[in-house]
Amino acid sequence: MAFIELKNVSYKYPYTKDFALHDLSCSFEKGKFYGIIGENGGGKTTLCNLIRGLIPHFYLGKLTGECLIEGKDIREWDTAELSSKIGYVFQNPFTQISGIKSTVFEEVAIGLENLGVPKDEMIERVIDVCNQLDIGHLIKNNPNELSGGQRQRVAFASIIAMDTDTLVIDEPTSQLDPEGTENVFKIINTLKHSNKTIILVEHKIDLIAEFCDEILVMENGTVAFSGPAHEVLTKRELLEHKASIPEVARFGLAMEDAGKPLERVPVTLDEAYKLIKERGR
Amino acid sequence: MDREFAYSYNDYVKYGNGYKDMNPISKLTISVCLGIASCIVHRWQFGVALCIIGTLAAIYTRIFKKYIKSLLVIAVPLLLLTSCIRQLQYAHLEGNQPIFKILGWQWYDQPFIASMDIAWYIIGFSSVLLVYFMNTEMKDLMLALENRGVTHVASYIMLSSIQSIIDMKKSADTILESQKARGIETDGNIIVRMKAFFPTLGPILLSAMSGTEEKAIAMDARAFSHEGGHTYLRVLRPIPWWEYILDAIAILVLVGSIVYQVMKTVGAL
């Protein structure tokens, strides 16, 4: 059974005319890594808000259809209960810092304090997560005085420390440099291997191609395409739908158009390298 | 990673200074009781004594420079103003004895003492409160209050409000800087400054309001509304017996001052 299931969901934010989500149906299984891509205004963040229960509990508006988390309708979930099941990291790093803690170490521990985790365990978990996210050198700093990228990593760390089964991550790398981005993806991938469900909204398509199991392409508030990453990212139709595809996939399709197709259209650099190498033999 | 720092959270909150390490509520009790007693007694001697205690505490906690600057800002204008007003008000009081002249202005003893009584009780009160707030982190005070049953929601509202003020000041500075970069005059006399400042209020308030929504979501993501046991990374040390004694003495001083004032009012003293 799907862990999260959406059936014909439509949603309109308060005081707006247009639906942000329109007749959307999709499902998410446990332990998989989902990438959500699509143009701006396509409903990606709204979908995250819905899965995390902010819709309809925080953003009122008009919600129709069914959104089931572990078989229970989102309207029946208590947001506090959901927060211990689904972690949420969002885009803006400046509002993700609590503003009440004076060191990064305390900031990362805030969720654990709220969950009532014993102090010994809390300290170990925070040390572990700070090492994972390479923010160990920042633990004494005041989180209110960090740069955007550092704040984003601290916010991410405080959610990872909570050790929720599912993580909804909305553009976590928007403030990070390429190295920081790569590191975050590696961490997300590690989380995936610890059987967590990851739902990631991201524009960096090459990284999505490398790490995600399944992909959802959002357009006009609904899912335009979905399926295994390789299958979705090699669809020619994606190009018509203004969604970006990896450069290597574009190359693979161009090779097909030129009548010199590779064995299959690659989506990652490694895959392209292997395919070209095989063809050269 | 500084592991020593990380594991320091296993200990109670420590600053390595007797006054700073006291429980914030104990310190507050002492400061407020003595301050109120100073108001009730309304004698310059009490105010001066309190000010001496405050100053000694400031020296002990190594905040003397910062403390004395703030205290002088309060004390100097207050002493001058109350002295002048009282001299003008009570210059013709019966039994007044001349004490000195300033530029031909005769000063008398009774109005002078009355002005000292007023000024010093305020200075004494300010002195202990300054030492308290300069030595006590608000997060420690809120933690102490949470330990006494205040909800973590109330505590968060209080602490985040303080941080919001700091954030809003930062936003105002950024906007003023960008205005300056666009050639708008932001430095100069008070009118020029006000002209530059008032238009920034709208954007500052709007950005603060929109930030509040996301902050609420961020806190929700950190299980802020999670019901059940709440644990703390920072733990204040248990209150030692001598802090209770100091609190009791401060309360006794307050009660004594009330008794003194009542007896004085009914003419028993």
mmCIF file of N, CA, C and O in Angstrom, chain B residues 49 57 64 71 106-107 118 139 145 154 211 214 232:
data_model
loop_
_atom_site.group_PDB
_atom_site.id
_atom_site.type_symbol
_atom_site.label_atom_id
_atom_site.label_comp_id
_atom_site.label_asym_id
_atom_site.label_seq_id
_atom_site.Cartn_x
_atom_site.Cartn_y
_atom_site.Cartn_z
ATOM 1 N N ALA B 49 23.031 53.264 48.804
ATOM 2 C CA ALA B 49 23.497 51.932 49.230
ATOM 3 C C ALA B 49 23.227 50.901 48.139
ATOM 4 O O ALA B 49 24.090 50.068 47.811
ATOM 5 N N ALA B 57 28.506 44.666 42.184
ATOM 6 C CA ALA B 57 28.120 43.490 41.380
ATOM 7 C C ALA B 57 28.610 43.657 39.943
ATOM 8 O O ALA B 57 29.060 42.686 39.309
ATOM 9 N N PHE B 64 31.584 46.513 34.294
ATOM 10 C CA PHE B 64 31.570 47.857 34.867
ATOM 11 C C PHE B 64 31.488 48.970 33.815
ATOM 12 O O PHE B 64 30.667 49.883 33.927
ATOM 13 N N LEU B 71 24.374 53.709 33.352
ATOM 14 C CA LEU B 71 23.890 54.307 34.593
ATOM 15 C C LEU B 71 24.033 55.832 34.550
ATOM 16 O O LEU B 71 23.134 56.554 34.990
ATOM 17 N N GLN B 106 20.330 80.806 44.596
ATOM 18 C CA GLN B 106 20.460 80.256 45.945
ATOM 19 C C GLN B 106 19.781 78.886 46.050
ATOM 20 O O GLN B 106 18.610 78.745 45.683
ATOM 21 N N TRP B 107 20.527 77.911 46.539
ATOM 22 C CA TRP B 107 19.968 76.572 46.736
ATOM 23 C C TRP B 107 19.755 76.341 48.235
ATOM 24 O O TRP B 107 20.552 76.778 49.046
ATOM 25 N N ILE B 118 14.391 61.513 45.626
ATOM 26 C CA ILE B 118 13.729 61.022 44.402
ATOM 27 C C ILE B 118 14.757 60.428 43.442
ATOM 28 O O ILE B 118 14.615 59.299 42.960
ATOM 29 N N LYS B 139 17.218 33.978 27.366
ATOM 30 C CA LYS B 139 16.869 32.553 27.186
ATOM 31 C C LYS B 139 16.983 31.797 28.519
ATOM 32 O O LYS B 139 16.236 30.858 28.761
ATOM 33 N N LEU B 145 11.684 30.257 33.790
ATOM 34 C CA LEU B 145 10.224 30.408 33.882
ATOM 35 C C LEU B 145 9.520 29.140 33.401
ATOM 36 O O LEU B 145 8.524 28.713 33.989
ATOM 37 N N ALA B 154 4.634 30.510 25.329
ATOM 38 C CA ALA B 154 4.816 31.868 25.878
ATOM 39 C C ALA B 154 6.294 32.248 25.846
ATOM 40 O O ALA B 154 6.660 33.368 25.486
ATOM 41 N N GLY B 211 7.478 37.073 6.940
ATOM 42 C CA GLY B 211 8.448 36.164 7.555
ATOM 43 C C GLY B 211 7.819 35.369 8.688
ATOM 44 O O GLY B 211 8.189 34.220 8.916
ATOM 45 N N GLU B 214 6.211 32.061 7.511
ATOM 46 C CA GLU B 214 7.171 30.987 7.225
ATOM 47 C C GLU B 214 7.840 30.492 8.508
ATOM 48 O O GLU B 214 8.169 29.326 8.642
ATOM 49 N N TYR B 232 15.110 19.419 27.494
ATOM 50 C CA TYR B 232 15.919 20.623 27.291
ATOM 51 C C TYR B 232 17.383 20.259 27.126
ATOM 52 O O TYR B 232 17.906 19.444 27.879
#
